[in-house]
Short mmCIF file of C-alpha atoms in Angstrom, two decimals:
data_model
loop_
_atom_site.label_atom_id
_atom_site.label_comp_id
_atom_site.label_asym_id
_atom_site.label_seq_id
_atom_site.Cartn_x
_atom_site.Cartn_y
_atom_site.Cartn_z
CA MET M 1 20.61 -111.00 12.48
CA LEU M 2 16.87 -110.53 11.88
CA TYR M 3 16.98 -108.37 8.76
CA SER M 4 19.78 -110.26 7.03
CA THR M 5 17.79 -113.51 7.09
CA GLY M 6 14.34 -112.06 6.59
CA LEU M 7 13.12 -114.25 9.46
CA GLY M 8 9.90 -112.84 10.94
CA VAL M 9 10.00 -109.66 8.85
CA GLN M 10 10.05 -108.79 5.19
CA LYS M 11 13.60 -109.25 4.02
CA ASN M 12 15.23 -105.86 3.74
CA MET M 13 18.88 -105.89 2.75
CA GLN M 14 19.24 -102.13 3.03
CA LYS M 15 18.08 -102.28 6.63
CA ALA M 16 20.38 -105.20 7.27
CA VAL M 17 23.34 -103.23 5.96
CA GLU M 18 22.39 -100.30 8.21
CA TYR M 19 22.37 -102.56 11.25
CA LEU M 20 25.63 -104.21 10.22
CA THR M 21 27.28 -100.81 9.74
CA LYS M 22 26.14 -99.59 13.15
CA ALA M 23 27.32 -102.78 14.80
CA ALA M 24 30.65 -102.59 12.97
CA GLU M 25 31.13 -98.99 14.08
CA HIS M 26 30.63 -100.17 17.67
CA GLY M 27 33.39 -102.75 17.21
CA ASN M 28 31.39 -105.90 16.51
CA ALA M 29 33.86 -108.22 14.75
CA ASP M 30 31.17 -110.40 13.17
CA ALA M 31 29.49 -107.35 11.64
CA GLN M 32 32.84 -106.05 10.40
CA PHE M 33 33.56 -109.39 8.76
CA LYS M 34 30.13 -109.57 7.11
CA LEU M 35 30.49 -106.04 5.75
CA GLY M 36 33.89 -107.03 4.39
CA VAL M 37 32.25 -109.94 2.56
CA LEU M 38 29.53 -107.68 1.15
CA TYR M 39 32.11 -105.24 -0.22
CA ASP M 40 34.30 -108.11 -1.41
CA GLU M 41 31.56 -109.89 -3.35
CA GLY M 42 29.75 -106.79 -4.62
CA ASN M 43 26.31 -108.42 -4.58
CA VAL M 44 24.59 -105.77 -2.47
CA PHE M 45 26.48 -102.67 -3.47
CA PRO M 46 29.38 -102.01 -5.90
CA GLN M 47 32.40 -104.23 -5.30
CA ASN M 48 35.09 -102.37 -3.40
CA SER M 49 38.25 -104.27 -2.50
CA GLU M 50 39.67 -101.41 -0.45
CA LYS M 51 36.55 -101.26 1.72
CA ALA M 52 36.54 -105.04 2.03
CA PHE M 53 40.16 -104.96 3.14
CA GLU M 54 39.37 -102.24 5.69
CA TYR M 55 36.57 -104.21 7.33
CA TYR M 56 38.41 -107.54 7.18
CA LYS M 57 41.36 -105.92 8.95
CA LYS M 58 39.17 -104.54 11.71
CA ALA M 59 37.62 -107.95 12.31
CA ALA M 60 40.95 -109.78 11.98
CA ASP M 61 42.55 -107.49 14.57
CA GLN M 62 39.86 -108.68 16.97
CA GLY M 63 40.66 -112.32 16.30
CA SER M 64 38.05 -113.27 13.70
CA ILE M 65 39.48 -116.42 12.11
CA GLU M 66 37.50 -116.04 8.90
CA ALA M 67 38.55 -112.41 8.58
CA GLN M 68 42.20 -113.35 9.14
CA TYR M 69 41.94 -115.85 6.31
CA ASN M 70 40.21 -113.45 3.91
CA LEU M 71 42.66 -110.68 4.78
CA GLY M 72 45.54 -113.08 4.16
CA TRP M 73 44.05 -113.94 0.78
CA MET M 74 43.88 -110.24 -0.12
CA TYR M 75 47.53 -109.77 0.84
CA ALA M 76 48.52 -112.89 -1.13
CA ASN M 77 46.72 -111.66 -4.25
CA GLY M 78 47.30 -107.92 -3.94
CA GLN M 79 43.58 -107.25 -3.82
CA GLY M 80 42.62 -104.04 -2.02
CA THR M 81 46.20 -103.67 -0.87
CA THR M 82 49.80 -104.18 -1.99
CA LYS M 83 50.76 -107.83 -2.44
CA ASP M 84 52.65 -109.02 0.63
CA TYR M 85 53.28 -112.75 1.00
CA GLU M 86 54.85 -112.38 4.45
CA LYS M 87 51.75 -110.72 5.88
CA ALA M 88 49.58 -113.27 4.11
CA TYR M 89 51.62 -116.06 5.69
CA GLU M 90 51.25 -114.56 9.18
CA LEU M 91 47.48 -114.29 8.83
CA PHE M 92 47.07 -117.76 7.33
CA GLN M 93 49.17 -119.13 10.18
CA LYS M 94 46.90 -117.56 12.80
CA ALA M 95 43.77 -118.96 11.18
CA ALA M 96 45.38 -122.35 10.55
CA ASP M 97 46.40 -122.62 14.20
CA GLU M 98 42.71 -122.27 15.04
CA GLY M 99 41.91 -125.15 12.70
CA LEU M 100 40.52 -123.37 9.64
CA PRO M 101 41.06 -125.84 6.74
CA ALA M 102 41.15 -123.15 4.04
CA ALA M 103 44.02 -121.46 5.89
CA GLN M 104 45.82 -124.77 6.32
CA TYR M 105 45.49 -125.38 2.59
CA SER M 106 46.81 -121.89 1.83
CA LEU M 107 49.78 -122.44 4.14
CA ALA M 108 50.50 -125.71 2.35
CA ILE M 109 50.72 -123.81 -0.93
CA MET M 110 52.97 -121.13 0.55
CA TYR M 111 55.34 -123.70 2.05
CA TRP M 112 55.37 -125.62 -1.23
CA HIS M 113 56.39 -122.59 -3.28
CA GLY M 114 58.34 -120.69 -0.61
CA GLN M 115 56.02 -117.69 -0.68
CA GLY M 116 56.37 -115.49 2.41
CA VAL M 117 58.22 -118.31 4.18
CA GLU M 118 61.22 -120.52 3.50
CA GLN M 119 60.30 -123.35 1.16
CA ASP M 120 59.61 -126.56 3.08
CA ARG M 121 57.88 -129.32 1.13
CA GLN M 122 57.47 -131.59 4.15
CA LYS M 123 55.82 -128.79 6.11
CA SER M 124 53.59 -128.24 3.09
CA ILE M 125 52.54 -131.90 3.14
CA GLU M 126 51.74 -131.61 6.86
CA TYR M 127 49.32 -128.77 6.20
CA TYR M 128 47.80 -130.54 3.20
CA GLU M 129 47.19 -133.51 5.50
CA LYS M 130 45.58 -131.30 8.15
CA ALA M 131 43.23 -129.67 5.64
CA ALA M 132 42.42 -132.98 3.95
CA ALA M 133 41.61 -134.56 7.32
CA GLN M 134 38.85 -131.95 7.61
CA GLY M 135 37.51 -132.81 4.16
CA TYR M 136 38.89 -129.79 2.31
CA PRO M 137 38.53 -130.97 -1.32
CA GLU M 138 41.43 -129.08 -2.92
CA ALA M 139 43.80 -130.47 -0.27
CA GLU M 140 42.48 -133.99 -0.91
CA ALA M 141 43.00 -133.46 -4.64
CA ASN M 142 46.59 -132.31 -4.27
CA LEU M 143 47.50 -135.01 -1.76
CA GLY M 144 45.93 -137.63 -3.99
CA TYR M 145 48.09 -136.44 -6.86
CA PHE M 146 51.20 -136.53 -4.66
CA TYR M 147 50.49 -140.09 -3.48
CA LYS M 148 49.73 -141.14 -7.07
CA ASN M 149 53.15 -139.97 -8.23
CA GLY M 150 55.24 -140.37 -5.07
CA ASN M 151 55.83 -136.64 -4.96
CA GLU M 152 57.34 -135.76 -1.54
CA VAL M 153 55.44 -138.74 -0.06
CA PRO M 154 55.83 -142.51 -0.54
CA LYS M 155 53.96 -143.63 -3.66
CA ASP M 156 50.66 -145.17 -2.56
CA SER M 157 48.12 -145.80 -5.32
CA PHE M 158 45.41 -147.02 -2.95
CA LYS M 159 45.66 -143.91 -0.77
CA ALA M 160 45.73 -141.78 -3.91
CA VAL M 161 42.47 -143.33 -5.13
CA GLU M 162 40.84 -142.80 -1.73
CA LEU M 163 41.76 -139.11 -1.64
CA LEU M 164 40.95 -138.46 -5.29
CA GLN M 165 37.54 -140.10 -4.96
CA LYS M 166 36.68 -137.77 -2.09
CA ALA M 167 37.81 -134.67 -3.95
CA ALA M 168 36.27 -135.77 -7.24
CA ALA M 169 32.91 -136.33 -5.56
CA GLN M 170 33.07 -132.71 -4.37
CA GLY M 171 33.61 -131.47 -7.91
CA VAL M 172 37.35 -130.74 -8.09
CA PRO M 173 38.14 -131.16 -11.83
CA GLU M 174 41.82 -132.00 -11.32
CA ALA M 175 40.82 -134.83 -8.98
CA GLN M 176 38.21 -136.05 -11.44
CA PHE M 177 40.83 -136.15 -14.18
CA ASN M 178 43.47 -137.91 -12.06
CA LEU M 179 40.94 -140.44 -10.80
CA ALA M 180 39.91 -141.12 -14.39
CA MET M 181 43.52 -141.78 -15.33
CA MET M 182 43.84 -144.27 -12.47
CA TYR M 183 40.76 -146.07 -13.78
CA LEU M 184 42.27 -146.08 -17.27
CA ASP M 185 45.55 -147.56 -16.04
CA GLY M 186 44.04 -149.85 -13.42
CA GLU M 187 46.28 -148.18 -10.85
CA GLY M 188 45.12 -148.68 -7.26
CA ILE M 189 41.72 -149.69 -8.60
CA PRO M 190 40.44 -152.23 -11.18
CA GLN M 191 40.71 -150.95 -14.74
CA ASP M 192 37.37 -149.55 -15.86
CA TYR M 193 37.09 -147.58 -19.10
CA VAL M 194 33.45 -146.69 -18.46
CA ALA M 195 34.20 -145.17 -15.04
CA ALA M 196 37.19 -143.39 -16.56
CA ARG M 197 35.00 -141.87 -19.26
CA GLU M 198 32.41 -140.74 -16.72
CA TRP M 199 34.99 -138.93 -14.60
CA LEU M 200 36.65 -137.44 -17.65
CA GLU M 201 33.29 -136.08 -18.76
CA LYS M 202 32.74 -134.45 -15.37
CA ALA M 203 36.16 -132.79 -15.54
CA ALA M 204 35.68 -131.78 -19.18
CA ASP M 205 32.35 -130.18 -18.30
CA GLN M 206 34.39 -127.81 -16.12
CA GLY M 207 36.80 -127.01 -18.94
CA ASP M 208 39.68 -129.31 -17.99
CA LYS M 209 41.74 -129.50 -21.19
CA SER M 210 43.52 -132.73 -20.21
CA ALA M 211 40.14 -134.40 -19.72
CA GLU M 212 38.94 -133.11 -23.08
CA LEU M 213 42.09 -134.43 -24.75
CA ASN M 214 41.75 -137.89 -23.20
CA LEU M 215 38.05 -138.09 -24.06
CA GLY M 216 39.03 -137.42 -27.64
CA VAL M 217 41.48 -140.32 -27.43
CA LEU M 218 38.84 -142.64 -25.91
CA TYR M 219 36.30 -141.85 -28.61
CA GLY M 220 38.95 -142.09 -31.29
CA ASN M 221 40.02 -145.54 -30.07
CA GLY M 222 36.61 -146.78 -28.92
CA GLN M 223 37.75 -147.41 -25.34
CA GLY M 224 34.76 -147.56 -22.98
CA VAL M 225 32.66 -145.98 -25.70
CA THR M 226 31.56 -146.68 -29.25
CA LYS M 227 34.22 -145.40 -31.61
CA ASP M 228 33.09 -141.96 -32.77
CA TYR M 229 35.44 -139.71 -34.74
CA VAL M 230 32.93 -136.85 -34.71
CA LYS M 231 32.93 -136.77 -30.89
CA ALA M 232 36.68 -137.31 -30.81
CA LYS M 233 37.16 -134.35 -33.09
CA ALA M 234 34.81 -132.19 -30.99
CA TYR M 235 36.75 -132.98 -27.79
CA PHE M 236 40.11 -132.34 -29.48
CA LYS M 237 38.77 -129.01 -30.69
CA GLN M 238 37.73 -128.05 -27.15
CA ALA M 239 41.12 -129.08 -25.80
CA CYS M 240 42.79 -127.01 -28.52
CA LEU M 241 40.65 -124.00 -27.64
CA HIS M 242 41.83 -124.43 -24.05
CA LYS M 243 45.46 -124.21 -25.22
CA SER M 244 46.31 -127.90 -25.35
CA GLU M 245 49.05 -128.36 -27.96
CA GLU M 246 48.29 -132.10 -28.19
CA GLY M 247 44.60 -131.33 -28.65
CA CYS M 248 45.44 -128.99 -31.51
CA ALA M 249 47.69 -131.62 -33.10
CA TYR M 250 45.02 -134.33 -32.90
CA TYR M 251 42.36 -131.96 -34.20
CA LYS M 252 44.53 -130.97 -37.14
CA ARG M 253 45.27 -134.62 -37.89
CA LEU M 254 41.55 -135.51 -38.00
CA ASN M 255 40.91 -132.59 -40.34
CA ASN M 256 43.48 -133.76 -42.89
#
């Protein structure tokens, strides 16, 4: 799409939207999907979930995998339409069957909680595995947690570390926190307080209250860091602000 990229001409988003609209009116599924995204994100013109839903549905009806996924997400969250888990499940299933990892991950969640489909934890694990095999970070993070704790899968600390490292490297805060805890405990990996602190800091930078709490403990005890009650107190305060009851208790204790 010449005008949407600005390649060879002065970039002109208004013109691009005009071309997209014309193409969408003539039944072009890719144009319909892109218009859905523009209305969904609201970066070009005012955000309009109903319009986004309308264009996603047109593209999804023509077999656009990405549109099927986005439409499923809108049904699952009641955005631009009435919440309907069964319709969301059907759309996620279509996109997952075509190999879309985000849809496989969403199906895993639905099977885990029994949303729109009968609860089936083993089926959930299967879809987590499929999405993780394609490098989907949230699926890697969840699977890593499951293998760490033996939740619906055999406990496997080494596999947990492998999955959590992949997800943590892609910025998933829950994975960063769980990997840090494995470093702290020497579980599936040699104990390393410095590495634990580094991963906790990455998770805390994204507002993970459990990471903030544990950083406070590390600084309070001088594990992997120089003992520093000022920093410990600051981390406990952040954890408290993020609704951690333990963080609030530690913060109160250091203020007495």
